[in-house]
Coordinates of N, CA and C in Angstrom, one line a residue:
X1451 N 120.7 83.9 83.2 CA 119.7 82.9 83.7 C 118.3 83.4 83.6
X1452 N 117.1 82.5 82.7 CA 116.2 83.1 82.8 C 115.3 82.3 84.3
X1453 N 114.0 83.6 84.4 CA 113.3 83.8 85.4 C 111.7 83.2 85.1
X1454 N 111.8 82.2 85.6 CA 110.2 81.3 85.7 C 109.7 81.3 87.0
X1455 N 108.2 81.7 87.1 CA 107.4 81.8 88.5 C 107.2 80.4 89.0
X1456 N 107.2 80.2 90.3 CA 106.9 79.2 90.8 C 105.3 78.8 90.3
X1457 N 105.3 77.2 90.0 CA 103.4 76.7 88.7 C 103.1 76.3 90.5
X1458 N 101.6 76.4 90.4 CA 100.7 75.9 91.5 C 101.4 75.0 91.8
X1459 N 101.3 73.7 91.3 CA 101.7 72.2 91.5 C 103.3 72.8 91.9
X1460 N 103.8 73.6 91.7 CA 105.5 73.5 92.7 C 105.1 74.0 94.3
X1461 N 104.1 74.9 94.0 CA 103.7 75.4 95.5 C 102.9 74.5 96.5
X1462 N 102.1 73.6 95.8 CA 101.7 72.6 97.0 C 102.5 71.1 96.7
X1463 N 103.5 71.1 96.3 CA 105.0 70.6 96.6 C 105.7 70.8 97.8
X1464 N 106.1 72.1 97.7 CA 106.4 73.0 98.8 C 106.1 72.8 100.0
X1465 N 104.4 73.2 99.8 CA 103.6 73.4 100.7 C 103.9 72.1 101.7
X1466 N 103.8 70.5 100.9 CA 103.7 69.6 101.3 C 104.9 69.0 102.0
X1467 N 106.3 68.8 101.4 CA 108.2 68.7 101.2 C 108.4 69.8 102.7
X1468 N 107.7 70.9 103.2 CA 108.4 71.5 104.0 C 108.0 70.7 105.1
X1469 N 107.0 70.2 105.0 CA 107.1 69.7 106.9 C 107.7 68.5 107.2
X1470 N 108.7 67.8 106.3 CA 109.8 66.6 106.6 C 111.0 67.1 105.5
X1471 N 111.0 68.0 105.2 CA 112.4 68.5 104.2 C 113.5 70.1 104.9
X1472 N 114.0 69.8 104.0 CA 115.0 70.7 104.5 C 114.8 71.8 103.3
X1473 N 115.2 72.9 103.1 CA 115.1 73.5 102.4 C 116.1 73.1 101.4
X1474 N 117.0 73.1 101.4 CA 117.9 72.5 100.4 C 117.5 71.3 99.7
X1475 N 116.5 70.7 100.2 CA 116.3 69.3 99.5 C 114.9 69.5 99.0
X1476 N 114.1 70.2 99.1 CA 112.9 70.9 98.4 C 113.9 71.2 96.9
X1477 N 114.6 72.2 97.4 CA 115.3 72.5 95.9 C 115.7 72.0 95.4
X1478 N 116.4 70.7 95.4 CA 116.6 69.6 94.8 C 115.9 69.1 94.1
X1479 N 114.5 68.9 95.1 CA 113.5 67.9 94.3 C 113.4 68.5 93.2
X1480 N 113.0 69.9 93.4 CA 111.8 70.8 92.9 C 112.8 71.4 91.2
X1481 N 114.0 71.0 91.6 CA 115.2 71.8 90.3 C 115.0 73.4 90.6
X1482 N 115.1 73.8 91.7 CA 115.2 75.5 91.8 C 116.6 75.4 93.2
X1483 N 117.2 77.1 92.8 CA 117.6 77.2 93.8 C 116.9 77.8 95.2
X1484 N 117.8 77.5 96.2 CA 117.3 77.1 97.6 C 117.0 78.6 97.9
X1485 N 117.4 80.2 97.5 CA 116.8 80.8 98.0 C 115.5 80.9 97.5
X1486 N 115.9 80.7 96.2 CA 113.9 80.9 95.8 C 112.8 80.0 96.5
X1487 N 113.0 79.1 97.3 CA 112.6 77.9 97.9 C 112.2 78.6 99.6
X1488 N 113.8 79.3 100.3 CA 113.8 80.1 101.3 C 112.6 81.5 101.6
X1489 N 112.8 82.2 100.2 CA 112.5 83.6 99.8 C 110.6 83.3 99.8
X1490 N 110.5 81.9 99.2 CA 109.1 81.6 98.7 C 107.9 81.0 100.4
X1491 N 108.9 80.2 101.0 CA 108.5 80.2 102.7 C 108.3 81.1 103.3
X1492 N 108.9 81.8 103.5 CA 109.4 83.4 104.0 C 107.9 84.0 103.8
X1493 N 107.6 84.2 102.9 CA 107.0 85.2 102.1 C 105.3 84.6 102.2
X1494 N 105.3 83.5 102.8 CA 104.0 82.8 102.4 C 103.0 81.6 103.9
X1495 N 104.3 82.5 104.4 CA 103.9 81.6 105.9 C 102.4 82.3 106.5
X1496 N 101.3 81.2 107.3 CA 100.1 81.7 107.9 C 100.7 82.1 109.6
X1497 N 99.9 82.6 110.3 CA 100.0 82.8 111.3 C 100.4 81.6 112.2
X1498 N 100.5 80.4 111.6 CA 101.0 79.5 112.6 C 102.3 79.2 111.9
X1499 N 102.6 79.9 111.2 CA 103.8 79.8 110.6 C 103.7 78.7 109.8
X1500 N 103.3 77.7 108.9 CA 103.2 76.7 108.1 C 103.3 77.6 106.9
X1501 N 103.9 77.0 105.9 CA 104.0 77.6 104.7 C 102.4 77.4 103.9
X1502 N 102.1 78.1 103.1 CA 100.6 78.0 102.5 C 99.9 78.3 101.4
X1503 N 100.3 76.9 100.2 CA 100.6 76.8 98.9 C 99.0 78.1 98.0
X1504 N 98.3 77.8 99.1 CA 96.4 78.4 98.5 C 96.7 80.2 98.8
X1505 N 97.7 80.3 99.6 CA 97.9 81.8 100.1 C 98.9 82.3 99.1
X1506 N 100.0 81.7 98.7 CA 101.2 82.3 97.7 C 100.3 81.8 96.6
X1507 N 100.0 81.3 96.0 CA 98.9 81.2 94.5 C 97.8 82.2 94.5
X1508 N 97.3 82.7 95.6 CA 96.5 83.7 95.6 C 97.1 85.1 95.3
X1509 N 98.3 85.2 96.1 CA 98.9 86.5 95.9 C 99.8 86.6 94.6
X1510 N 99.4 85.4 94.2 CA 100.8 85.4 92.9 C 99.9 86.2 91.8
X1511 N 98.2 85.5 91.8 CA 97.4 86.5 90.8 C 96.9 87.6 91.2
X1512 N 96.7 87.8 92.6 CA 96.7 89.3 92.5 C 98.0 90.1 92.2
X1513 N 98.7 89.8 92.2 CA 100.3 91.0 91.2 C 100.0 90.6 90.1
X1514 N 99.6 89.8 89.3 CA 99.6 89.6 88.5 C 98.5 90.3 87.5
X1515 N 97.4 90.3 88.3 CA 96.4 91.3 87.9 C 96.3 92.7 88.4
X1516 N 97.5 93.0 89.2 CA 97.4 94.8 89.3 C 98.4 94.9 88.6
X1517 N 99.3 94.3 88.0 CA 100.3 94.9 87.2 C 99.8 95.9 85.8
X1518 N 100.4 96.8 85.5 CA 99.8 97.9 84.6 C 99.6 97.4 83.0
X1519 N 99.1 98.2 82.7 CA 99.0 97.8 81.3 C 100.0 98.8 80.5
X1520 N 100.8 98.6 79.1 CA 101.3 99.9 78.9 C 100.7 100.9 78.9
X1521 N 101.0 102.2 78.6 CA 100.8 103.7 78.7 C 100.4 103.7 77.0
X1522 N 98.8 103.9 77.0 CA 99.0 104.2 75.5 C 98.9 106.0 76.1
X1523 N 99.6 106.8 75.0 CA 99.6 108.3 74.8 C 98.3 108.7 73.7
X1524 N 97.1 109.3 74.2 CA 96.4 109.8 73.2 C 96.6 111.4 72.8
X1525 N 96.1 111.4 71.7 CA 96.4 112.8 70.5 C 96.8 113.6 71.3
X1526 N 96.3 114.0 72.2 CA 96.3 115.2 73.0 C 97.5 115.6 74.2
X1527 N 97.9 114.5 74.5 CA 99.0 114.0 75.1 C 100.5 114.2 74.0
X1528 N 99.8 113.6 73.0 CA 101.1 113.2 72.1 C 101.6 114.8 71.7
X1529 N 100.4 116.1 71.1 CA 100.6 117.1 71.0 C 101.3 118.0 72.0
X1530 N 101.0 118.0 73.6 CA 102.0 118.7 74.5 C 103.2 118.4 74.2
X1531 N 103.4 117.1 74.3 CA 104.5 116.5 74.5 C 105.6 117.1 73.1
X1532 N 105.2 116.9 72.0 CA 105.8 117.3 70.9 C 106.5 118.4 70.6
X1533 N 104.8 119.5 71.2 CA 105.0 121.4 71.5 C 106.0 121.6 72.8
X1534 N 106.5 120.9 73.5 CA 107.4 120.8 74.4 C 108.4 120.2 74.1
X1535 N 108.8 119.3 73.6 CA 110.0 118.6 73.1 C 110.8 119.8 71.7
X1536 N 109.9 120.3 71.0 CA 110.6 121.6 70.2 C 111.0 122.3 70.8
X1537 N 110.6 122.7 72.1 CA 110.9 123.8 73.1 C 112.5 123.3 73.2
X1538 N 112.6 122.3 73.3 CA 113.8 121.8 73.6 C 113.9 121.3 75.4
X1539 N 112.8 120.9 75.5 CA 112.7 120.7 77.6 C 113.0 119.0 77.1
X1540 N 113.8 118.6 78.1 CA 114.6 117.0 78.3 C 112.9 116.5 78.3
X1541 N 112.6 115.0 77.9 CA 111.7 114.3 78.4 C 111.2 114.6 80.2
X1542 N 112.2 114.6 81.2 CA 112.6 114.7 82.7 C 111.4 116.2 83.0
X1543 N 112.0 117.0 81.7 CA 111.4 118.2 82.7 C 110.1 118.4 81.4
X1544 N 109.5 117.6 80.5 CA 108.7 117.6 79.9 C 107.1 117.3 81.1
X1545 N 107.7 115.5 81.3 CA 107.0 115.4 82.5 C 106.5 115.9 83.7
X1546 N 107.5 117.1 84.4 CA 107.3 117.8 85.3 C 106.4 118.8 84.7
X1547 N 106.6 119.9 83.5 CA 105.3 120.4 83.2 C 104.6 119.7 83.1
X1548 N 103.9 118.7 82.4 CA 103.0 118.3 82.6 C 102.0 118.0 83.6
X1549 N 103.1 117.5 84.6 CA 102.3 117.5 86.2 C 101.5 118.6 86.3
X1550 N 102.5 120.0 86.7 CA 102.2 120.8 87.3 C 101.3 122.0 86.4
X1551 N 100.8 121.5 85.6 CA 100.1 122.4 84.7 C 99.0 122.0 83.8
X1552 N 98.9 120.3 83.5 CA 97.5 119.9 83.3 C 97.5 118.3 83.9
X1553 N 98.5 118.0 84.8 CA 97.4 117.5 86.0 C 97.6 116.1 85.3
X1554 N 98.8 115.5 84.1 CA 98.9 114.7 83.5 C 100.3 114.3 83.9
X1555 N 100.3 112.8 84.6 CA 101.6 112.1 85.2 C 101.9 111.2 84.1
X1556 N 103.3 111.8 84.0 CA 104.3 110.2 82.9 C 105.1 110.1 83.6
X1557 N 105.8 108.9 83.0 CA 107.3 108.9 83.3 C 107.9 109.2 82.5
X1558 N 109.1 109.7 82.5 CA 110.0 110.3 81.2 C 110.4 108.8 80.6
X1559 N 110.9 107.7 80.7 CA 111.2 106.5 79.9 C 109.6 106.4 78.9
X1560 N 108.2 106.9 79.6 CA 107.4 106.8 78.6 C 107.9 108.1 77.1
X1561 N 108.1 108.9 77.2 CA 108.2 109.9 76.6 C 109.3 109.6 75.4
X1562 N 110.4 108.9 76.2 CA 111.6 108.7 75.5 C 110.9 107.4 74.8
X1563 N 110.5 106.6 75.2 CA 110.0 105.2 74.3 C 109.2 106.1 73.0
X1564 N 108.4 107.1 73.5 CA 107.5 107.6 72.2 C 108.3 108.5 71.1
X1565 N 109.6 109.3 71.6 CA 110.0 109.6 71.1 C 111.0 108.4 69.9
X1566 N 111.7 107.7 70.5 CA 112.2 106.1 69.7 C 111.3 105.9 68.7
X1567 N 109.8 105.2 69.5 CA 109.1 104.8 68.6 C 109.1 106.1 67.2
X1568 N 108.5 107.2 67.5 CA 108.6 108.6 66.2 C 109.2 108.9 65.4
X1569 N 110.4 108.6 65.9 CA 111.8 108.5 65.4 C 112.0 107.1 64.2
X1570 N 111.2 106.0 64.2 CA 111.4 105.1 63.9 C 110.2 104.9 62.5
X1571 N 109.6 105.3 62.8 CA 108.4 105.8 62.1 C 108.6 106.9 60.9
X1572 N 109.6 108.0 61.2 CA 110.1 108.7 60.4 C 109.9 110.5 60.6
X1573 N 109.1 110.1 62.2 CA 109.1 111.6 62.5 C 110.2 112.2 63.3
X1574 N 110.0 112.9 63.7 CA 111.7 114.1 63.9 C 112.3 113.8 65.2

């Protein structure tokens, strides 16, 4: 089943359907299921507890604007990583040197993606 965010116009739907609806019949209207309807109340209530379509639209673009960008690897990065990977150190403990000796954080899935991608490309 794929995954679609709730659009403005469903949230002051919501916003509006919750103070004579049941939750189950929001979902109805709205064609979602009722916990996403539950999960989305929940999650978006003001201090008077009213649900609040301008408050969950707000926070939907702030995640949406701290979410990361990929990890590009520059030369210099790509070179440890390489001079380490001959060594024969797992991606896992590639990343751990790295921390603890120039102060440079990956995740090993990045390492392994660059290795794929290398690999694909026609390097070793």
């Amino acid at each position: 089943m794929s995954y679609t965010q709730l659009t403005q116009d469903e949230r002051y739907h919501i916003q509006y359907l919750s103070r004579h609806c049941t939750i189950a019949e929001i979902a109805k209207q709205l064609n979602r299921h009722k916990s996403t309807i539950s999960r989305e109340i929940r999650r978006h209530r003001t201090q008077g507890q009213q649900y609040s379509a301008e408050k969950a639209q707000r926070q939907s673009r702030t995640i949406k604007q701290r979410k990361r960008q990929p990890y590009k690897l520059d030369s210099q990065r790509i070179q440890h990583i390489d001079t380490l990977i001959r060594r024969k150190l797992s991606p896992e403990q590639v990343c751990a040197y790295l921390s603890k000796h120039h102060q440079i954080t990956l995740h090993h899935s990045t390492i392994y993606r660059y290795l794929r991608q290398d690999k694909s490309n026609g390097g070793t």
